[in-house]
Amino acid sequence: MAVLQKRQVPIGIKIFGIATSMLGLLLIVVYVSSNRLRRVSEEIESLVDYTIPITNAVAKVDVHALEQEVLFERILKHYEIEPVDRDRILAEITEFEERNQEVQAELLAAEGMLDEASIFIADHTQRQDLAHLLAQLMAVEDAHQDFHDHAVDVLGLLETGQFAEAHRLEEELAAEEEAFNRSIEDILLELGAFTVAAAQSAQQHQQIVQQLSVAIAMIATVLGGACAWVVTFGLVRPVQQLSQSMQAVQQGNFNTLITPSSRDEVATLTTAFNHMVKELKSKATLEETFGKYVDPRVVKQLLTPAEDTTTKGDRQVMTVFFADVEGFSEHSRTLSPDDLVTVTNDYLTLMSRPVSNQFGVIDKFIDTLVMGFWGPPFADADEHANLACETALEQQAQLSRIQQLLQSQVSSSPSPSPLSLRVGIATGSLVVGNMGSATAKSYTVMGDTVNIASRLKGVTKQYGVAIALTEDTQAMLSDRYATRELDWIKVIGKEEPVRVYELLGHELTLDGIARYQQREFAKGLAAYRNQQWGEAHTHFSACITSNRPDPPAQLYLQRIETFRNHPPPSNWDGVWQMTQK
């Protein structure tokens, strides 16, 4: 075995030998096939470039000639109708002359293509056939000119009132029409026969090429199979084993190592592969560990050597998200430290899972509050607002599980009161990157949009809603989400007013009561801003039903009572100044 390994042919020589053999066979195939295919190509080119276009041109001559004959008959009919419509006849004669020009143009084009074809086609018999067709076509051209001249003479006689002479010429003209149409049909039949003969000739030559190709391919198959059999044991099997191991690594199996079975280049590649697997396993362990503290996608960026993760920052439009469950902290504080940690972890798992499901980045946890953001490169530029709102709706669906989690741990009686989701979502320009001190950094976002989203979470409590959005977020939402405008407010710490919307849910799942409240609330808000207190009171009151209260509508009813007793100033613009965070 040792002697065989020392005498083993390197992979390069093996591949070169096989490639040379296959190249030799390929040259033989090319040499034999090219001579045959050249003639096939010439015959097909003659069909495509000349025979078929000539046939189309003659067919157009036939069509235009028939149209011209029909026009002539219609002109004759117009002369028989009293009174004679001169304008209609003039229009028909104009179209008659246009068809005559089209016939002449197509005849000249067909004659020109026949001249070119007689030069291009090498076959003597085909050239004779083309010369005969050219003579026929020239005769058709003369016959058509005679028909046109006689038709003009007939029209002239009719115009001068010589009807007897005109009818005599019409009979002669009918015979000319019949002879002309028969000549066109004869030419088309000859062209069809010529096309069939040329196609059959090309097919015969193609069959010869195919037979030769099959024979040479069989020889190549036998030789290639022998070469493949020789190479398989020394090259293919180790490469297949390496390929299977690489697939296992792609699927996350980093325990795959290969024992080199040769002393050639494959062995070197196998050693490098084993080293790569060890490095990937180490990197995967590191990603798994840090992925519990930082978003795994951020970890991948940090572990990519090509990325400058120390100073790189980017400004782009993103969506920020603050979410909390009101009432959870108050009830969970009665737990022991160990139970508090367990319950809080379970709670944050339920709250953060929708963020991850919707491709968001969890920025941080503040007590029971979850902050996340969406934007490139982790989410599409036109989808991050939709993803944030979908996350909020998924969290709203998790409230019952969070309530059950709290009830299972809190032993106080009575049971904890119902929990309320508070979510603030804002979209705007943000700076995203690795920020922090020289020794501690965090991949986060900074900007005024973050503060607005945080304030909107507090706004939800004051208006009694679960999910509040900025106007920019609402503008980016697709039509599958239902919203309504809540107010135009100034949050604490910001001078410019912010238009706030409530996310009602998915448009398709909204029931009739919710749609009715949505419409009435919009009407009430418009009347409120116009200081039409009575109309606004009516619409807001309609939003409140016995089985489904509407906290924002109740809030506006309180404001209306206040404004009725203490009207706003004359420059009041409808903006509400928030006094609480």
mmCIF file with all atom_site columns, N, CA, C and O in Angstrom, residues 6-35:
data_model
loop_
_atom_site.group_PDB
_atom_site.id
_atom_site.type_symbol
_atom_site.label_atom_id
_atom_site.label_alt_id
_atom_site.label_comp_id
_atom_site.label_asym_id
_atom_site.label_entity_id
_atom_site.label_seq_id
_atom_site.pdbx_PDB_ins_code
_atom_site.Cartn_x
_atom_site.Cartn_y
_atom_site.Cartn_z
_atom_site.occupancy
_atom_site.B_iso_or_equiv
_atom_site.pdbx_formal_charge
_atom_site.auth_seq_id
_atom_site.auth_comp_id
_atom_site.auth_asym_id
_atom_site.auth_atom_id
_atom_site.pdbx_PDB_model_num
ATOM 1   N N  . LYS A 1 6  ? 3.045   6.065  -2.926  1.00 0.00 ? 6  LYS A N  1
ATOM 2   C CA . LYS A 1 6  ? 4.173   6.852  -3.426  1.00 0.00 ? 6  LYS A CA 1
ATOM 3   C C  . LYS A 1 6  ? 4.060   7.056  -4.932  1.00 0.00 ? 6  LYS A C  1
ATOM 4   O O  . LYS A 1 6  ? 4.455   8.076  -5.476  1.00 0.00 ? 6  LYS A O  1
ATOM 5   N N  . ARG A 1 7  ? 3.517   6.020  -5.654  1.00 0.00 ? 7  ARG A N  1
ATOM 6   C CA . ARG A 1 7  ? 3.402   6.125  -7.102  1.00 0.00 ? 7  ARG A CA 1
ATOM 7   C C  . ARG A 1 7  ? 2.082   6.740  -7.550  1.00 0.00 ? 7  ARG A C  1
ATOM 8   O O  . ARG A 1 7  ? 1.793   6.784  -8.740  1.00 0.00 ? 7  ARG A O  1
ATOM 9   N N  . GLN A 1 8  ? 1.290   7.188  -6.623  1.00 0.00 ? 8  GLN A N  1
ATOM 10  C CA . GLN A 1 8  ? -0.034  7.717  -6.966  1.00 0.00 ? 8  GLN A CA 1
ATOM 11  C C  . GLN A 1 8  ? 0.088   8.953  -7.852  1.00 0.00 ? 8  GLN A C  1
ATOM 12  O O  . GLN A 1 8  ? 0.924   9.826  -7.614  1.00 0.00 ? 8  GLN A O  1
ATOM 13  N N  . VAL A 1 9  ? -0.741  8.995  -8.878  1.00 0.00 ? 9  VAL A N  1
ATOM 14  C CA . VAL A 1 9  ? -0.731  10.128 -9.802  1.00 0.00 ? 9  VAL A CA 1
ATOM 15  C C  . VAL A 1 9  ? -1.439  11.312 -9.148  1.00 0.00 ? 9  VAL A C  1
ATOM 16  O O  . VAL A 1 9  ? -2.548  11.156 -8.620  1.00 0.00 ? 9  VAL A O  1
ATOM 17  N N  . PRO A 1 10 ? -0.833  12.497 -9.163  1.00 0.00 ? 10 PRO A N  1
ATOM 18  C CA . PRO A 1 10 ? -1.486  13.670 -8.569  1.00 0.00 ? 10 PRO A CA 1
ATOM 19  C C  . PRO A 1 10 ? -2.827  13.964 -9.234  1.00 0.00 ? 10 PRO A C  1
ATOM 20  O O  . PRO A 1 10 ? -3.067  13.592 -10.388 1.00 0.00 ? 10 PRO A O  1
ATOM 21  N N  . ILE A 1 11 ? -3.665  14.651 -8.492  1.00 0.00 ? 11 ILE A N  1
ATOM 22  C CA . ILE A 1 11 ? -5.011  14.960 -9.002  1.00 0.00 ? 11 ILE A CA 1
ATOM 23  C C  . ILE A 1 11 ? -4.932  15.794 -10.266 1.00 0.00 ? 11 ILE A C  1
ATOM 24  O O  . ILE A 1 11 ? -5.721  15.617 -11.201 1.00 0.00 ? 11 ILE A O  1
ATOM 25  N N  . GLY A 1 12 ? -3.986  16.710 -10.307 1.00 0.00 ? 12 GLY A N  1
ATOM 26  C CA . GLY A 1 12 ? -3.876  17.566 -11.485 1.00 0.00 ? 12 GLY A CA 1
ATOM 27  C C  . GLY A 1 12 ? -3.639  16.766 -12.746 1.00 0.00 ? 12 GLY A C  1
ATOM 28  O O  . GLY A 1 12 ? -4.252  17.034 -13.798 1.00 0.00 ? 12 GLY A O  1
ATOM 29  N N  . ILE A 1 13 ? -2.758  15.742 -12.672 1.00 0.00 ? 13 ILE A N  1
ATOM 30  C CA . ILE A 1 13 ? -2.487  14.924 -13.853 1.00 0.00 ? 13 ILE A CA 1
ATOM 31  C C  . ILE A 1 13 ? -3.712  14.083 -14.210 1.00 0.00 ? 13 ILE A C  1
ATOM 32  O O  . ILE A 1 13 ? -4.034  13.889 -15.388 1.00 0.00 ? 13 ILE A O  1
ATOM 33  N N  . LYS A 1 14 ? -4.423  13.588 -13.196 1.00 0.00 ? 14 LYS A N  1
ATOM 34  C CA . LYS A 1 14 ? -5.639  12.812 -13.466 1.00 0.00 ? 14 LYS A CA 1
ATOM 35  C C  . LYS A 1 14 ? -6.674  13.667 -14.203 1.00 0.00 ? 14 LYS A C  1
ATOM 36  O O  . LYS A 1 14 ? -7.240  13.253 -15.223 1.00 0.00 ? 14 LYS A O  1
ATOM 37  N N  . ILE A 1 15 ? -6.897  14.818 -13.665 1.00 0.00 ? 15 ILE A N  1
ATOM 38  C CA . ILE A 1 15 ? -7.908  15.698 -14.275 1.00 0.00 ? 15 ILE A CA 1
ATOM 39  C C  . ILE A 1 15 ? -7.463  16.126 -15.663 1.00 0.00 ? 15 ILE A C  1
ATOM 40  O O  . ILE A 1 15 ? -8.275  16.184 -16.602 1.00 0.00 ? 15 ILE A O  1
ATOM 41  N N  . PHE A 1 16 ? -6.145  16.406 -15.824 1.00 0.00 ? 16 PHE A N  1
ATOM 42  C CA . PHE A 1 16 ? -5.649  16.822 -17.134 1.00 0.00 ? 16 PHE A CA 1
ATOM 43  C C  . PHE A 1 16 ? -5.826  15.706 -18.158 1.00 0.00 ? 16 PHE A C  1
ATOM 44  O O  . PHE A 1 16 ? -6.198  15.944 -19.317 1.00 0.00 ? 16 PHE A O  1
ATOM 45  N N  . GLY A 1 17 ? -5.562  14.441 -17.750 1.00 0.00 ? 17 GLY A N  1
ATOM 46  C CA . GLY A 1 17 ? -5.725  13.325 -18.672 1.00 0.00 ? 17 GLY A CA 1
ATOM 47  C C  . GLY A 1 17 ? -7.169  13.151 -19.101 1.00 0.00 ? 17 GLY A C  1
ATOM 48  O O  . GLY A 1 17 ? -7.459  12.961 -20.291 1.00 0.00 ? 17 GLY A O  1
ATOM 49  N N  . ILE A 1 18 ? -8.071  13.213 -18.135 1.00 0.00 ? 18 ILE A N  1
ATOM 50  C CA . ILE A 1 18 ? -9.492  13.069 -18.470 1.00 0.00 ? 18 ILE A CA 1
ATOM 51  C C  . ILE A 1 18 ? -9.950  14.231 -19.348 1.00 0.00 ? 18 ILE A C  1
ATOM 52  O O  . ILE A 1 18 ? -10.651 14.036 -20.355 1.00 0.00 ? 18 ILE A O  1
ATOM 53  N N  . ALA A 1 19 ? -9.543  15.441 -18.975 1.00 0.00 ? 19 ALA A N  1
ATOM 54  C CA . ALA A 1 19 ? -9.968  16.610 -19.746 1.00 0.00 ? 19 ALA A CA 1
ATOM 55  C C  . ALA A 1 19 ? -9.438  16.545 -21.162 1.00 0.00 ? 19 ALA A C  1
ATOM 56  O O  . ALA A 1 19 ? -10.141 16.893 -22.127 1.00 0.00 ? 19 ALA A O  1
ATOM 57  N N  . THR A 1 20 ? -8.170  16.063 -21.331 1.00 0.00 ? 20 THR A N  1
ATOM 58  C CA . THR A 1 20 ? -7.591  15.963 -22.670 1.00 0.00 ? 20 THR A CA 1
ATOM 59  C C  . THR A 1 20 ? -8.356  14.946 -23.519 1.00 0.00 ? 20 THR A C  1
ATOM 60  O O  . THR A 1 20 ? -8.630  15.178 -24.706 1.00 0.00 ? 20 THR A O  1
ATOM 61  N N  . SER A 1 21 ? -8.705  13.826 -22.918 1.00 0.00 ? 21 SER A N  1
ATOM 62  C CA . SER A 1 21 ? -9.458  12.801 -23.649 1.00 0.00 ? 21 SER A CA 1
ATOM 63  C C  . SER A 1 21 ? -10.819 13.330 -24.082 1.00 0.00 ? 21 SER A C  1
ATOM 64  O O  . SER A 1 21 ? -11.236 13.168 -25.235 1.00 0.00 ? 21 SER A O  1
ATOM 65  N N  . MET A 1 22 ? -11.508 13.944 -23.132 1.00 0.00 ? 22 MET A N  1
ATOM 66  C CA . MET A 1 22 ? -12.828 14.483 -23.469 1.00 0.00 ? 22 MET A CA 1
ATOM 67  C C  . MET A 1 22 ? -12.726 15.600 -24.496 1.00 0.00 ? 22 MET A C  1
ATOM 68  O O  . MET A 1 22 ? -13.575 15.730 -25.394 1.00 0.00 ? 22 MET A O  1
ATOM 69  N N  . LEU A 1 23 ? -11.643 16.399 -24.409 1.00 0.00 ? 23 LEU A N  1
ATOM 70  C CA . LEU A 1 23 ? -11.462 17.487 -25.367 1.00 0.00 ? 23 LEU A CA 1
ATOM 71  C C  . LEU A 1 23 ? -11.199 16.937 -26.761 1.00 0.00 ? 23 LEU A C  1
ATOM 72  O O  . LEU A 1 23 ? -11.691 17.474 -27.770 1.00 0.00 ? 23 LEU A O  1
ATOM 73  N N  . GLY A 1 24 ? -10.410 15.837 -26.827 1.00 0.00 ? 24 GLY A N  1
ATOM 74  C CA . GLY A 1 24 ? -10.171 15.217 -28.134 1.00 0.00 ? 24 GLY A CA 1
ATOM 75  C C  . GLY A 1 24 ? -11.455 14.725 -28.761 1.00 0.00 ? 24 GLY A C  1
ATOM 76  O O  . GLY A 1 24 ? -11.706 14.932 -29.962 1.00 0.00 ? 24 GLY A O  1
ATOM 77  N N  . LEU A 1 25 ? -12.288 14.049 -27.960 1.00 0.00 ? 25 LEU A N  1
ATOM 78  C CA . LEU A 1 25 ? -13.574 13.593 -28.483 1.00 0.00 ? 25 LEU A CA 1
ATOM 79  C C  . LEU A 1 25 ? -14.449 14.764 -28.898 1.00 0.00 ? 25 LEU A C  1
ATOM 80  O O  . LEU A 1 25 ? -15.160 14.707 -29.913 1.00 0.00 ? 25 LEU A O  1
ATOM 81  N N  . LEU A 1 26 ? -14.390 15.815 -28.110 1.00 0.00 ? 26 LEU A N  1
ATOM 82  C CA . LEU A 1 26 ? -15.194 16.989 -28.432 1.00 0.00 ? 26 LEU A CA 1
ATOM 83  C C  . LEU A 1 26 ? -14.747 17.600 -29.762 1.00 0.00 ? 26 LEU A C  1
ATOM 84  O O  . LEU A 1 26 ? -15.581 18.015 -30.578 1.00 0.00 ? 26 LEU A O  1
ATOM 85  N N  . LEU A 1 27 ? -13.436 17.650 -29.995 1.00 0.00 ? 27 LEU A N  1
ATOM 86  C CA . LEU A 1 27 ? -12.933 18.197 -31.251 1.00 0.00 ? 27 LEU A CA 1
ATOM 87  C C  . LEU A 1 27 ? -13.393 17.353 -32.429 1.00 0.00 ? 27 LEU A C  1
ATOM 88  O O  . LEU A 1 27 ? -13.727 17.878 -33.509 1.00 0.00 ? 27 LEU A O  1
ATOM 89  N N  . ILE A 1 28 ? -13.399 16.018 -32.234 1.00 0.00 ? 28 ILE A N  1
ATOM 90  C CA . ILE A 1 28 ? -13.874 15.148 -33.308 1.00 0.00 ? 28 ILE A CA 1
ATOM 91  C C  . ILE A 1 28 ? -15.343 15.420 -33.614 1.00 0.00 ? 28 ILE A C  1
ATOM 92  O O  . ILE A 1 28 ? -15.759 15.531 -34.772 1.00 0.00 ? 28 ILE A O  1
ATOM 93  N N  . VAL A 1 29 ? -16.138 15.515 -32.545 1.00 0.00 ? 29 VAL A N  1
ATOM 94  C CA . VAL A 1 29 ? -17.568 15.798 -32.726 1.00 0.00 ? 29 VAL A CA 1
ATOM 95  C C  . VAL A 1 29 ? -17.767 17.138 -33.425 1.00 0.00 ? 29 VAL A C  1
ATOM 96  O O  . VAL A 1 29 ? -18.573 17.277 -34.351 1.00 0.00 ? 29 VAL A O  1
ATOM 97  N N  . VAL A 1 30 ? -17.000 18.131 -32.988 1.00 0.00 ? 30 VAL A N  1
ATOM 98  C CA . VAL A 1 30 ? -17.140 19.460 -33.586 1.00 0.00 ? 30 VAL A CA 1
ATOM 99  C C  . VAL A 1 30 ? -16.748 19.436 -35.059 1.00 0.00 ? 30 VAL A C  1
ATOM 100 O O  . VAL A 1 30 ? -17.416 20.031 -35.916 1.00 0.00 ? 30 VAL A O  1
ATOM 101 N N  . TYR A 1 31 ? -15.630 18.733 -35.367 1.00 0.00 ? 31 TYR A N  1
ATOM 102 C CA . TYR A 1 31 ? -15.144 18.704 -36.751 1.00 0.00 ? 31 TYR A CA 1
ATOM 103 C C  . TYR A 1 31 ? -16.162 18.034 -37.673 1.00 0.00 ? 31 TYR A C  1
ATOM 104 O O  . TYR A 1 31 ? -16.468 18.516 -38.766 1.00 0.00 ? 31 TYR A O  1
ATOM 105 N N  . VAL A 1 32 ? -16.668 16.867 -37.247 1.00 0.00 ? 32 VAL A N  1
ATOM 106 C CA . VAL A 1 32 ? -17.614 16.139 -38.087 1.00 0.00 ? 32 VAL A CA 1
ATOM 107 C C  . VAL A 1 32 ? -18.950 16.868 -38.173 1.00 0.00 ? 32 VAL A C  1
ATOM 108 O O  . VAL A 1 32 ? -19.544 16.999 -39.247 1.00 0.00 ? 32 VAL A O  1
ATOM 109 N N  . SER A 1 33 ? -19.428 17.336 -37.024 1.00 0.00 ? 33 SER A N  1
ATOM 110 C CA . SER A 1 33 ? -20.756 17.952 -36.990 1.00 0.00 ? 33 SER A CA 1
ATOM 111 C C  . SER A 1 33 ? -20.784 19.301 -37.687 1.00 0.00 ? 33 SER A C  1
ATOM 112 O O  . SER A 1 33 ? -21.777 19.654 -38.323 1.00 0.00 ? 33 SER A O  1
ATOM 113 N N  . SER A 1 34 ? -19.694 20.051 -37.583 1.00 0.00 ? 34 SER A N  1
ATOM 114 C CA . SER A 1 34 ? -19.697 21.403 -38.151 1.00 0.00 ? 34 SER A CA 1
ATOM 115 C C  . SER A 1 34 ? -19.853 21.369 -39.665 1.00 0.00 ? 34 SER A C  1
ATOM 116 O O  . SER A 1 34 ? -20.535 22.225 -40.253 1.00 0.00 ? 34 SER A O  1
ATOM 117 N N  . ASN A 1 35 ? -19.196 20.376 -40.320 1.00 0.00 ? 35 ASN A N  1
ATOM 118 C CA . ASN A 1 35 ? -19.325 20.280 -41.770 1.00 0.00 ? 35 ASN A CA 1
ATOM 119 C C  . ASN A 1 35 ? -20.760 19.987 -42.184 1.00 0.00 ? 35 ASN A C  1
ATOM 120 O O  . ASN A 1 35 ? -21.260 20.528 -43.175 1.00 0.00 ? 35 ASN A O  1
#
